[in-house]
Coordinates of C-alpha atoms (C1' of nucleotides) in Angstrom, one line a residue:
Chain L
X1 CA 136.2 -143.2 29.0
X2 CA 135.4 -139.7 30.0
X3 CA 136.2 -140.1 33.7
X4 CA 139.6 -141.6 33.0
X5 CA 140.5 -138.7 30.7
X6 CA 139.5 -136.3 33.4
X7 CA 141.4 -138.2 36.0
X8 CA 144.5 -137.7 34.0
X9 CA 144.0 -134.0 33.9
X10 CA 143.4 -133.9 37.6
X11 CA 146.5 -135.9 38.3
X12 CA 148.7 -133.7 36.1
X13 CA 147.4 -130.7 38.1
X14 CA 148.3 -132.5 41.3
X15 CA 151.8 -133.0 40.0
X16 CA 152.1 -129.4 38.9
X17 CA 151.3 -128.4 42.4
X18 CA 154.0 -130.7 43.7
X19 CA 156.5 -129.4 41.2
X20 CA 155.7 -125.8 42.1
X21 CA 156.0 -126.6 45.8
X22 CA 152.4 -125.8 46.6
X23 CA 151.9 -129.1 48.4
X24 CA 153.8 -132.4 48.9
X25 CA 153.0 -135.6 47.1
X26 CA 151.8 -137.4 50.2
X27 CA 148.2 -137.3 49.0
X28 CA 149.0 -139.1 45.8
X29 CA 146.5 -141.8 45.1
X30 CA 144.3 -140.9 48.1
X31 CA 141.9 -138.5 46.4
X32 CA 139.2 -139.5 43.9
X33 CA 137.2 -138.1 41.1
X34 CA 133.5 -139.1 41.3
X35 CA 130.1 -138.3 40.1
X36 CA 128.2 -136.1 42.6
X37 CA 124.9 -137.3 43.9
X38 CA 123.1 -134.1 43.3
X39 CA 122.4 -132.0 40.3
X40 CA 124.2 -128.7 40.2
X41 CA 127.3 -130.1 41.7
X42 CA 129.1 -130.5 38.5
X43 CA 129.5 -133.4 36.1
X44 CA 132.3 -134.7 38.3
X45 CA 133.9 -133.5 41.5
X46 CA 137.1 -134.2 43.4
X47 CA 137.8 -134.3 47.1
X48 CA 141.5 -133.7 46.6
X49 CA 141.6 -130.5 48.5
X50 CA 139.9 -132.1 51.5
X51 CA 142.1 -135.1 51.5
X52 CA 145.1 -132.9 51.2
X53 CA 144.0 -130.5 53.9
X54 CA 144.2 -133.3 56.5
X55 CA 147.7 -134.3 55.4
X56 CA 149.1 -130.8 54.8
X57 CA 147.3 -129.2 57.7
X58 CA 146.1 -126.4 55.5
X59 CA 142.8 -124.8 54.8
X60 CA 141.0 -127.0 52.3
X61 CA 139.4 -124.1 50.4
X62 CA 142.8 -122.5 49.9
X63 CA 144.1 -125.7 48.3
X64 CA 140.9 -125.9 46.3
X65 CA 141.4 -122.5 44.8
X66 CA 144.9 -123.4 43.8
X67 CA 143.6 -126.5 42.2
X68 CA 140.9 -124.6 40.4
X69 CA 143.6 -122.3 38.9
X70 CA 145.5 -125.3 37.5
X71 CA 142.4 -127.1 36.2
X72 CA 141.1 -123.9 34.6
X73 CA 144.0 -124.1 32.1
X74 CA 142.5 -127.1 30.5
X75 CA 140.7 -126.4 27.3
X76 CA 140.0 -129.9 26.1
X77 CA 137.0 -130.8 28.2
X78 CA 136.5 -128.5 31.2
X79 CA 134.0 -125.8 30.8
X80 CA 133.9 -124.3 34.3
X81 CA 134.8 -125.0 37.9
X82 CA 133.5 -124.1 41.3
X83 CA 134.5 -124.7 44.9
X84 CA 131.7 -126.0 47.1
X85 CA 130.8 -127.2 50.5
X86 CA 133.8 -128.2 52.7
X87 CA 136.2 -128.0 49.8
X88 CA 134.9 -130.1 46.9
X89 CA 136.0 -128.9 43.5
X90 CA 133.1 -129.3 41.1
X91 CA 133.9 -129.8 37.5
X92 CA 131.5 -128.9 34.7
X93 CA 132.4 -130.4 31.3
X94 CA 131.7 -129.0 27.9
X95 CA 128.5 -130.4 26.4
X96 CA 130.5 -131.6 23.4
X97 CA 132.4 -134.0 25.6
X98 CA 129.1 -135.8 26.4
X99 CA 127.8 -135.6 22.9
X100 CA 130.7 -137.5 21.7
X101 CA 129.5 -140.6 23.5
X102 CA 126.9 -141.0 20.8
X103 CA 129.7 -141.6 18.3
X104 CA 131.2 -144.2 20.5
X105 CA 128.0 -146.1 20.9
X106 CA 127.2 -146.0 17.2
X107 CA 130.6 -147.3 16.3
X108 CA 130.6 -150.1 18.9
X109 CA 127.0 -151.2 18.3
X110 CA 126.2 -154.5 19.9
X111 CA 129.6 -154.6 21.6
X112 CA 129.2 -151.3 23.3
X113 CA 130.0 -151.9 27.0
X114 CA 132.1 -155.0 26.3
X115 CA 135.6 -154.8 27.5
X116 CA 138.8 -156.8 27.9
X117 CA 139.6 -156.1 31.6
X118 CA 139.3 -159.9 32.1
X119 CA 142.4 -160.4 30.0
X120 CA 141.1 -163.8 28.9
X121 CA 141.5 -165.1 32.4
X122 CA 140.1 -168.7 32.7
X123 CA 137.1 -168.6 35.0
X124 CA 135.1 -171.6 36.1
X125 CA 131.6 -170.8 37.3
X126 CA 129.9 -173.7 39.1
X127 CA 126.2 -173.2 39.7
X128 CA 122.9 -175.0 40.1
X129 CA 124.6 -178.3 40.9
X130 CA 121.3 -179.7 42.1
X131 CA 121.3 -183.5 42.4
X132 CA 118.7 -185.3 40.3
X133 CA 116.1 -185.9 43.0
X134 CA 113.3 -183.7 41.7
X135 CA 112.4 -180.7 39.6
X136 CA 114.2 -177.4 40.2
X137 CA 112.7 -175.4 43.0
X138 CA 112.7 -171.7 43.2
X139 CA 115.8 -171.7 45.4
X140 CA 117.7 -173.4 42.6
X141 CA 116.1 -170.9 40.2
X142 CA 117.7 -168.0 41.9
X143 CA 121.0 -169.8 41.8
X144 CA 120.7 -170.7 38.2
X145 CA 119.9 -167.2 37.2
X146 CA 122.5 -165.6 39.5
X147 CA 125.2 -167.9 38.2
X148 CA 124.2 -167.5 34.6
X149 CA 124.2 -163.7 34.9
X150 CA 127.6 -163.7 36.6
X151 CA 128.9 -165.9 33.8
X152 CA 127.4 -163.6 31.1
X153 CA 128.9 -160.5 32.8
X154 CA 132.3 -162.1 33.0
X155 CA 132.2 -163.0 29.4
X156 CA 131.2 -159.4 28.5
X157 CA 134.3 -158.2 30.4
X158 CA 136.7 -160.4 28.5
X159 CA 136.9 -163.5 30.7
X160 CA 137.2 -167.0 29.3
X161 CA 134.2 -168.5 31.1
X162 CA 133.4 -172.1 31.6
X163 CA 130.0 -173.1 33.2
X164 CA 129.9 -176.3 35.1
X165 CA 127.1 -178.3 36.9
X166 CA 128.4 -180.7 39.5
X167 CA 126.1 -183.6 40.5
X168 CA 126.0 -186.8 42.3
X169 CA 123.9 -189.7 41.0
X170 CA 125.0 -192.4 43.5
X171 CA 124.7 -193.0 47.1
X172 CA 121.9 -193.1 49.7
X173 CA 119.9 -190.3 48.2
X174 CA 119.6 -192.1 44.9
X175 CA 118.7 -195.4 46.5
X176 CA 115.8 -193.6 48.3
X177 CA 114.8 -192.1 45.0
X178 CA 114.8 -195.5 43.3
X179 CA 112.8 -197.0 46.2
X180 CA 110.3 -194.2 46.0
X181 CA 109.9 -194.9 42.3
X182 CA 109.5 -198.6 42.8
X183 CA 106.8 -198.0 45.4
X184 CA 104.8 -195.8 43.0
X185 CA 105.4 -198.3 40.3
X186 CA 103.8 -201.0 42.4
X187 CA 101.1 -198.7 43.6
X188 CA 100.0 -197.8 40.1
X189 CA 99.5 -201.4 39.4
X190 CA 97.5 -202.0 42.5
X191 CA 100.1 -204.2 44.0
X192 CA 101.3 -204.1 47.6
X193 CA 104.1 -201.6 48.2
X194 CA 106.0 -200.0 51.0
X195 CA 106.9 -196.4 50.6
X196 CA 110.3 -195.4 52.2
X197 CA 110.0 -193.4 55.3
X198 CA 112.1 -190.5 54.0
X199 CA 111.0 -191.1 50.4
X200 CA 110.3 -188.4 47.8
X201 CA 106.6 -187.6 47.9
X202 CA 106.3 -185.4 44.9
X203 CA 103.8 -186.1 42.1
X204 CA 106.6 -186.3 39.6
X205 CA 107.5 -189.7 41.0
X206 CA 104.2 -191.1 39.7
X207 CA 105.1 -189.8 36.3
X208 CA 108.4 -191.6 36.3
X209 CA 106.7 -194.8 37.5
X210 CA 104.1 -194.4 34.7
X211 CA 106.7 -194.1 32.1
X212 CA 108.3 -197.3 33.4
X213 CA 104.9 -199.0 33.1
X214 CA 104.4 -197.7 29.6
X215 CA 107.8 -199.0 28.5
X216 CA 108.1 -202.2 30.4
X217 CA 104.7 -203.1 31.8
X218 CA 105.0 -205.3 34.9
X219 CA 108.4 -206.7 34.0
X220 CA 110.0 -205.0 37.0
X221 CA 107.4 -206.1 39.6
X222 CA 109.7 -208.7 41.1
X223 CA 112.9 -206.8 40.6
X224 CA 115.1 -207.0 43.7
X225 CA 117.4 -204.5 42.2
X226 CA 116.5 -200.9 42.7
X227 CA 118.9 -199.7 40.0
X228 CA 116.5 -199.8 37.0
X229 CA 114.2 -197.5 39.0
X230 CA 116.9 -195.2 40.0
X231 CA 118.3 -195.0 36.5
X232 CA 114.9 -194.1 35.0
X233 CA 114.3 -191.5 37.7
X234 CA 117.7 -189.9 37.2
X235 CA 117.3 -189.8 33.4
X236 CA 113.9 -188.3 33.5
X237 CA 114.6 -185.8 36.2
X238 CA 117.8 -184.6 34.5
X239 CA 115.8 -184.2 31.3
X240 CA 113.3 -182.2 33.2
X241 CA 116.0 -180.0 34.8
X242 CA 117.8 -179.3 31.6
X243 CA 114.5 -178.5 30.0
X244 CA 113.7 -176.0 32.7
X245 CA 117.2 -174.4 32.3
X246 CA 116.8 -174.3 28.5
X247 CA 113.5 -172.3 29.0
X248 CA 115.6 -169.7 30.7
X249 CA 118.3 -169.9 28.1
X250 CA 120.8 -171.4 30.5
X251 CA 123.4 -173.9 29.2
X252 CA 126.4 -175.6 30.7
X253 CA 129.8 -176.4 29.2
X254 CA 130.0 -179.5 31.3
X255 CA 128.1 -181.7 33.8
X256 CA 130.7 -183.0 36.2
X257 CA 129.8 -186.3 37.8
X258 CA 131.0 -186.7 41.4
X259 CA 131.4 -190.4 40.8
X260 CA 134.2 -189.8 38.3
X261 CA 136.3 -188.6 41.1
X262 CA 136.2 -192.1 42.6
X263 CA 136.7 -193.8 39.2
X264 CA 139.7 -191.7 38.4
X265 CA 141.3 -192.2 41.8
X266 CA 141.2 -188.6 42.9
X267 CA 139.5 -189.4 46.1
X268 CA 142.2 -191.8 47.2
X269 CA 145.0 -189.5 46.1
X270 CA 143.7 -186.6 48.0
X271 CA 143.6 -188.7 51.2
X272 CA 147.0 -189.9 50.5
X273 CA 148.4 -186.5 49.9
X274 CA 146.8 -185.1 53.1
X275 CA 148.1 -188.1 55.0
X276 CA 151.6 -187.4 53.7
X277 CA 151.3 -183.8 55.0
X278 CA 150.3 -185.2 58.4
X279 CA 146.9 -183.6 58.2
X280 CA 144.9 -186.9 58.5
X281 CA 144.5 -189.3 61.4
X282 CA 142.3 -192.2 62.5
X283 CA 139.9 -192.1 65.4
X284 CA 136.8 -194.2 66.2
X285 CA 137.3 -196.2 63.0
X286 CA 136.8 -193.0 61.0
X287 CA 139.4 -190.9 59.1
X288 CA 139.7 -187.3 60.2
X289 CA 141.0 -184.2 58.5
X290 CA 142.9 -181.9 60.9
X291 CA 141.0 -178.7 60.0
X292 CA 141.9 -177.4 63.4
X293 CA 145.4 -176.9 62.1
X294 CA 144.0 -174.8 59.3
X295 CA 142.2 -172.2 61.4
X296 CA 139.0 -174.0 62.1
X297 CA 137.5 -174.9 65.5
X298 CA 137.4 -178.6 65.1
X299 CA 138.5 -181.5 63.0
X300 CA 136.2 -183.0 60.4
X301 CA 135.5 -186.6 59.4
X302 CA 136.3 -187.2 55.7
X303 CA 135.8 -191.0 55.7
X304 CA 133.1 -192.5 57.9
X305 CA 133.6 -195.7 59.9
X306 CA 131.6 -197.5 57.3
X307 CA 134.3 -196.7 54.8
X308 CA 132.3 -194.2 52.8
X309 CA 133.6 -190.7 52.4
X310 CA 131.6 -187.7 53.7
X311 CA 130.6 -185.1 51.2
X312 CA 133.6 -183.0 52.1
X313 CA 136.2 -185.3 50.6
X314 CA 134.8 -185.3 47.0
X315 CA 134.1 -181.6 47.3
X316 CA 137.8 -181.0 48.1
X317 CA 138.9 -183.4 45.4
X318 CA 136.6 -181.7 42.9
X319 CA 138.1 -178.3 43.7
X320 CA 141.6 -179.6 43.3
X321 CA 140.5 -180.9 39.8
X322 CA 139.3 -177.4 39.0
X323 CA 142.7 -176.0 39.8
X324 CA 144.4 -178.8 37.9
X325 CA 142.4 -177.9 34.9
X326 CA 144.2 -174.6 34.9
X327 CA 141.5 -172.2 35.9
X328 CA 142.6 -168.9 37.2
X329 CA 139.5 -168.1 39.2
X330 CA 136.9 -170.5 40.6
X331 CA 133.5 -169.1 41.4
X332 CA 131.1 -171.3 43.3
X333 CA 127.5 -170.1 43.5
X334 CA 125.7 -171.8 46.4
X335 CA 122.7 -171.4 48.5
X336 CA 123.3 -170.2 52.0
X337 CA 122.6 -173.7 53.4
X338 CA 126.0 -174.7 52.1
X339 CA 127.7 -172.2 54.3
X340 CA 129.2 -174.8 56.6
X341 CA 131.0 -176.6 53.8
X342 CA 132.9 -173.5 52.5
X343 CA 135.6 -173.4 55.2
X344 CA 136.1 -177.2 54.8
X345 CA 136.7 -177.0 51.1
X346 CA 138.9 -173.9 51.4
X347 CA 141.0 -175.7 54.1
X348 CA 141.4 -178.6 51.8
X349 CA 142.4 -176.5 48.8
X350 CA 145.0 -174.7 51.0
X351 CA 146.3 -177.9 52.4
X352 CA 146.8 -179.3 48.9
X353 CA 148.9 -176.3 48.0
X354 CA 146.5 -174.2 46.0
X355 CA 145.6 -170.6 46.7
X356 CA 142.2 -170.3 48.4
X357 CA 142.0 -166.7 47.4
X358 CA 141.4 -167.8 43.9
X359 CA 138.1 -169.3 45.0
X360 CA 135.2 -167.0 45.4
X361 CA 132.0 -168.4 46.9
X362 CA 128.9 -166.5 46.2
X363 CA 126.3 -167.5 48.8
X364 CA 122.8 -166.4 48.1
X365 CA 120.1 -166.1 50.7
X366 CA 116.8 -167.9 50.5
X367 CA 113.8 -167.1 48.3
X368 CA 110.3 -166.7 49.6
X369 CA 107.2 -166.5 47.5
X370 CA 104.3 -164.1 48.0
X371 CA 101.0 -164.8 46.4
X372 CA 97.8 -162.9 47.0
X373 CA 99.7 -160.9 49.6
X374 CA 100.5 -164.0 51.6
X375 CA 103.7 -166.0 52.1
X376 CA 103.6 -169.4 50.3
X377 CA 104.9 -172.1 52.6
X378 CA 107.3 -174.5 51.1
X379 CA 108.7 -177.8 52.1
X380 CA 111.0 -180.0 50.0
X381 CA 110.2 -183.1 51.9
X382 CA 106.5 -182.8 51.5
X383 CA 107.1 -181.7 47.9
X384 CA 105.0 -178.6 48.5
X385 CA 107.7 -176.4 46.9
X386 CA 107.0 -174.3 43.9
X387 CA 109.1 -175.3 40.9
X388 CA 110.8 -173.0 38.5
X389 CA 108.7 -174.5 35.7
X390 CA 105.6 -173.4 37.4
X391 CA 107.0 -169.9 37.7
X392 CA 107.9 -169.9 34.1
X393 CA 104.4 -171.0 33.2
X394 CA 102.9 -168.2 35.2
X395 CA 105.1 -165.2 34.3
X396 CA 107.6 -166.1 31.6
X397 CA 111.4 -166.3 31.4
X398 CA 112.1 -162.5 31.3
X399 CA 110.2 -161.8 34.4
X400 CA 111.7 -164.7 36.3
X401 CA 115.2 -163.7 35.3
X402 CA 114.6 -160.1 36.2
X403 CA 113.1 -160.8 39.6
X404 CA 115.8 -163.2 40.6
X405 CA 118.5 -160.7 39.6
X406 CA 116.8 -157.8 41.3
X407 CA 118.3 -158.4 44.7
X408 CA 121.9 -158.7 45.8
X409 CA 122.9 -162.3 46.7
X410 CA 123.2 -161.4 50.4
X411 CA 119.6 -160.3 50.7
X412 CA 116.7 -162.7 51.1
X413 CA 114.6 -162.5 48.0
X414 CA 110.9 -162.1 48.2
X415 CA 109.3 -163.1 44.8
X416 CA 106.1 -161.2 44.7
X417 CA 104.0 -163.2 42.2
X418 CA 101.2 -160.6 42.3
X419 CA 103.5 -157.9 41.1
X420 CA 105.3 -160.2 38.7
X421 CA 102.0 -161.2 37.0
X422 CA 100.9 -157.7 36.4
X423 CA 101.3 -157.2 32.7
X424 CA 99.7 -153.8 32.3
X425 CA 101.7 -151.6 34.6
X426 CA 103.7 -151.4 37.8
X427 CA 105.9 -154.2 36.7
X428 CA 109.6 -153.1 36.6
X429 CA 110.4 -155.7 33.9
X430 CA 108.0 -154.1 31.5
X431 CA 109.1 -150.6 32.5
X432 CA 112.5 -151.4 31.2
X433 CA 111.5 -153.4 28.1
X434 CA 108.9 -150.7 27.3
X435 CA 111.8 -148.2 27.1
X436 CA 113.4 -150.3 24.4
X437 CA 110.1 -150.8 22.5
X438 CA 109.3 -147.1 22.6
X439 CA 112.7 -146.2 21.0
X440 CA 112.2 -148.9 18.4
X441 CA 108.9 -147.3 17.7
X442 CA 110.4 -143.9 17.1
X443 CA 113.0 -145.4 14.8
X444 CA 110.3 -147.2 12.8
X445 CA 108.4 -144.0 12.5
X446 CA 111.4 -142.2 11.2
X447 CA 111.8 -144.9 8.5
X448 CA 108.2 -144.6 7.6
X449 CA 108.5 -140.9 7.1
X450 CA 111.6 -141.3 5.1
X451 CA 113.8 -139.5 7.6
X452 CA 117.2 -140.9 7.3
X453 CA 118.9 -141.7 10.6
X454 CA 122.2 -140.0 9.8
X455 CA 125.6 -141.1 10.9
X456 CA 126.3 -139.4 14.2
X457 CA 129.3 -137.7 12.6
X458 CA 126.9 -135.9 10.2
X459 CA 124.3 -134.8 12.6
X460 CA 124.6 -131.6 14.6
X461 CA 124.6 -133.0 18.1
X462 CA 124.8 -129.6 19.7
X463 CA 121.1 -129.2 18.9
X464 CA 120.2 -131.7 21.6
X465 CA 118.3 -130.0 24.4
X466 CA 118.5 -131.4 27.9
X467 CA 120.0 -134.8 27.0
X468 CA 122.5 -134.7 29.9
X469 CA 121.1 -137.4 32.1
X470 CA 120.8 -139.8 29.2
X471 CA 124.2 -139.0 27.9
X472 CA 125.8 -139.5 31.2
X473 CA 124.0 -142.8 31.8
X474 CA 125.1 -144.1 28.4
X475 CA 128.6 -143.0 29.1
X476 CA 128.7 -144.8 32.4
X477 CA 127.4 -148.1 31.0
X478 CA 130.7 -149.7 30.4
X479 CA 131.9 -148.8 33.9
X480 CA 128.6 -150.2 35.3
X481 CA 129.1 -153.5 33.6
X482 CA 132.7 -153.7 34.8
X483 CA 131.8 -153.1 38.4
X484 CA 128.8 -155.5 38.3
X485 CA 131.0 -158.2 36.7
X486 CA 134.1 -157.9 38.9
X487 CA 132.0 -157.7 42.1
X488 CA 129.8 -160.5 40.9
X489 CA 126.8 -158.3 41.4
X490 CA 124.3 -158.6 38.6
X491 CA 121.6 -156.7 40.5
X492 CA 123.5 -153.5 39.8
X493 CA 122.8 -153.9 36.1
X494 CA 119.1 -154.2 36.9
X495 CA 119.2 -151.0 38.8
X496 CA 121.2 -149.3 36.0
X497 CA 118.5 -150.3 33.5
X498 CA 115.6 -149.1 35.7
X499 CA 117.3 -145.8 36.1
X500 CA 118.0 -145.5 32.4
X501 CA 114.3 -146.3 31.7
X502 CA 113.2 -143.6 34.1
X503 CA 115.4 -141.0 32.3
X504 CA 114.2 -142.2 28.9
X505 CA 110.5 -142.1 29.7
X506 CA 111.0 -138.6 31.2
X507 CA 112.8 -137.4 28.1
X508 CA 110.2 -139.0 25.8
X509 CA 107.4 -137.0 27.4
X510 CA 109.3 -133.8 27.3
X511 CA 110.9 -133.8 23.9
X512 CA 109.3 -135.0 20.8
X513 CA 111.6 -136.5 18.2
X514 CA 109.5 -136.4 15.0
X515 CA 107.1 -133.7 14.2
X516 CA 107.5 -132.3 10.7
X517 CA 105.5 -129.2 11.5
X518 CA 107.0 -128.2 14.8
X519 CA 110.5 -129.6 14.9
X520 CA 113.2 -128.7 12.4
X521 CA 114.7 -131.6 10.5
X522 CA 118.2 -131.3 11.8
X523 CA 116.9 -131.3 15.4
X524 CA 115.0 -134.5 14.6
X525 CA 118.2 -136.0 13.2
X526 CA 120.2 -135.1 16.3
X527 CA 117.6 -136.6 18.5
X528 CA 117.4 -139.8 16.4
X529 CA 121.1 -140.2 17.1
X530 CA 120.4 -140.0 20.8
X531 CA 117.4 -142.4 20.4
X532 CA 119.5 -144.9 18.5
X533 CA 122.2 -144.9 21.2
X534 CA 119.9 -145.3 24.1
X535 CA 118.1 -148.1 22.3
X536 CA 121.5 -149.8 21.8
X537 CA 122.3 -149.5 25.5
X538 CA 119.0 -151.0 26.5
X539 CA 119.5 -153.8 24.1
X540 CA 123.0 -154.6 25.2
X541 CA 122.0 -154.4 28.8
X542 CA 119.1 -156.7 28.5
X543 CA 121.1 -159.1 26.4
X544 CA 123.9 -159.3 28.9
X545 CA 121.3 -160.2 31.5
X546 CA 119.8 -162.9 29.3
X547 CA 116.6 -161.1 28.7
X548 CA 114.8 -160.2 25.5
X549 CA 114.6 -156.7 24.1
X550 CA 111.2 -156.5 22.4
X551 CA 110.8 -154.1 19.5
X552 CA 107.2 -153.6 20.3
X553 CA 104.9 -154.3 23.2
Chain K
rG1 C1' 126.0 -171.0 72.6
rG2 C1' 129.7 -170.5 67.9
rU3 C1' 130.0 -168.8 62.7
rC4 C1' 127.7 -166.2 58.4
rC5 C1' 123.8 -162.9 56.3
rU6 C1' 120.1 -159.2 57.1
rG7 C1' 117.9 -154.7 59.9
rU8 C1' 117.2 -147.8 55.4
rA9 C1' 109.8 -144.5 53.7
rG10 C1' 103.3 -148.1 55.0
rC11 C1' 105.5 -152.7 51.8
rU12 C1' 109.8 -154.8 48.8
rC13 C1' 114.6 -153.1 48.5
rA14 C1' 119.2 -150.0 46.1
rG15 C1' 123.1 -147.0 48.2
rC16 C1' 130.1 -149.9 44.7
rU17 C1' 136.2 -148.3 47.4
rG18 C1' 133.6 -143.3 53.9
rG19 C1' 131.8 -137.3 51.1
rA20 C1' 127.7 -132.2 50.2
rU21 C1' 120.2 -131.6 51.5
rA22 C1' 118.9 -140.0 52.2
rG23 C1' 117.2 -143.0 46.8
rA24 C1' 113.9 -146.3 43.6
rG25 C1' 109.7 -149.4 42.7
rC26 C1' 104.9 -150.7 44.8
rG27 C1' 101.0 -148.4 47.8
rU28 C1' 98.4 -143.4 49.0
rC29 C1' 97.0 -138.3 47.1
rU30 C1' 96.7 -134.4 42.8
rG31 C1' 97.1 -133.4 37.7
rC32 C1' 98.4 -134.9 32.2
rC33 C1' 96.4 -138.8 26.0
rU34 C1' 92.9 -134.4 19.0
rC35 C1' 100.6 -135.2 19.9
rC36 C1' 106.6 -140.6 17.9
rU37 C1' 103.1 -146.8 22.4
rA38 C1' 99.4 -143.7 29.1
rA39 C1' 103.0 -150.9 30.0
rG40 C1' 104.2 -143.5 30.2
rC41 C1' 104.9 -138.5 32.5
rA42 C1' 104.7 -134.2 36.2
rG43 C1' 103.9 -133.2 41.3
rA44 C1' 102.7 -134.2 46.8
rA45 C1' 102.9 -136.8 51.4
rA46 C1' 106.0 -140.4 53.7
rG47 C1' 112.8 -141.5 57.3
rU48 C1' 115.6 -141.2 64.8
rC49 C1' 119.4 -145.3 58.0
rA50 C1' 117.6 -151.1 64.7
rC51 C1' 120.2 -149.2 69.3
rU52 C1' 124.8 -147.4 72.0
rG53 C1' 129.7 -146.0 71.9
rG54 C1' 134.4 -145.4 69.0
rU55 C1' 137.7 -143.9 64.7
rU56 C1' 137.8 -138.5 61.5
rC57 C1' 137.6 -132.6 58.6
rG58 C1' 133.3 -135.9 57.4
rA59 C1' 129.9 -142.3 59.1
rC60 C1' 123.8 -145.5 56.2
rU61 C1' 129.0 -146.9 54.8
rC62 C1' 134.7 -148.6 58.9
rC63 C1' 135.4 -150.8 64.3
rA64 C1' 133.3 -152.7 69.1
rG65 C1' 129.1 -154.0 71.8
rU66 C1' 123.6 -154.7 72.4
rC67 C1' 118.8 -156.0 70.4
rA68 C1' 115.7 -158.4 66.4
rG69 C1' 115.0 -161.8 62.1
rG70 C1' 117.1 -165.7 58.7
rA71 C1' 120.9 -169.6 57.4
rU72 C1' 124.2 -173.1 59.5
rC73 C1' 126.8 -175.8 63.2
rA74 C1' 126.6 -184.8 61.5
rC75 C1' 130.5 -190.4 60.7
rC76 C1' 123.1 -186.2 55.7
rA77 C1' 124.5 -184.0 50.6

RNA sequence: GGUCCUGUAGCUCAGCUGGAUAGAGCGUCUGCCUCCUAAGCAGAAAGUCACUGGUUCGACUCCAGUCAGGAUCACCA
């Protein structure tokens, strides 16, 4: 990458200064080379002189002029230098350095931007993990897309990614689900029924009841056992959930059933191990975990006086199993309502001898929905929540993905349905996709006119006029992916693409590519190389985010 | 009350490891289609980066405190 090559040059100049006794090596590694925010301040700049000034107690501009003298000797990529502001050294590169990016993109094609920084590290991304009690709500939607985007980014950067969905289909929640279904089953047949006090009130329960009636008629009317109802509900709800996920092109490598932790004895063995370490004790007929000895304020119950474990115990056991399955990095994507469980799980992991630093929890804040300029009130209990399916029906998968990725996880996300539904303008999703479509259109046109899109090596790229912004963006694409991936921040890719689209649309209006009367053929050919490269970056960027790159709109 | 997140333009939000004159989209206002897609472009107006201190050559960014909003503090998951 360009910045890395430049950094090498800067570092060797720094060393030259040390060797020639101009300054000491105490500033080594403390300075940086970065892209200035404003135009006219160079392609890159370094703060070395300012960093050194503090350490060496010298005038920063004096150091800067010495540095400029050293840097000026480079003929490979530096065109000119200037000292600015408090002591920045601004570095202007030769245009040919940027133009070469087009070769790189053309050569790499669909894999441009992919890297191997992940070194095949085994990463487990756990996300969604919604229990089968109803259709996915928009809160789950955010999590599904955030988790999937993180997984895709990590794959792109050379990680060995495994996607897992953790669920529980036993226990009180499921009993209530079964009882709710039974009540609807009886209601539909005009028989007396009692609906559970905290039952699931959603319409979908009627659908489940109806399918039981269709299949078995009134055979279950006198069933004492709630299991057939629960089972049917779980089956249909899971089918519904995976259907919703499939519509967004989200798949999992594994669905991990909490119950298997009991069957395989992992729950018992965790308690046993903690007990051996003296971290467990009995009080009030319950079993407590000494989390206070692990940095927390108070101890927590892991087995209730009824003999049933609390949710913490299987959570801890589950994470131990993740470690035992030899993953190097565990990523949990949760809603912010799970915040209280995080310290408990990490305490458990630590107590069992695993490194909690290998667990990264991505907590995302809540989602609100705005329709007709007003906040839509949602309640899970009353089943007045909006489902992901409904959103998909209204605006389609690309828009849903884009909007859910647009904000960093830490921010609350307001899904503006009015804006999302606008298909004609103002919608950032189309702004980006339109960029790709426009470029495709130009390439189609070139083919129609029998203009061959030459290999970048044959075209005279020095004929490109004002392509700097675009070339720099293209060149920074791999770094953008890397930072978004390693920081688990997909929203940065969205912003990257929006910026690229802005630059492209601006260029498009300023410079025509094909015009046989006004534009010389070799200029057209050079611009077609640029067009092809930008199109490739759009396509790769959209693909990495799980969105489509339409060739026409 | 404790813990975590948030507070940046009228609205919704970026601002990555501190860097030069604070950024985008929407909204508002003014222009631009005999021309590769106007789902676009060019320009204008719009800010006490919640507040107060501190750290330093330099703070939206780091630290402490205050205020406001959200999440969470079970032998529910």
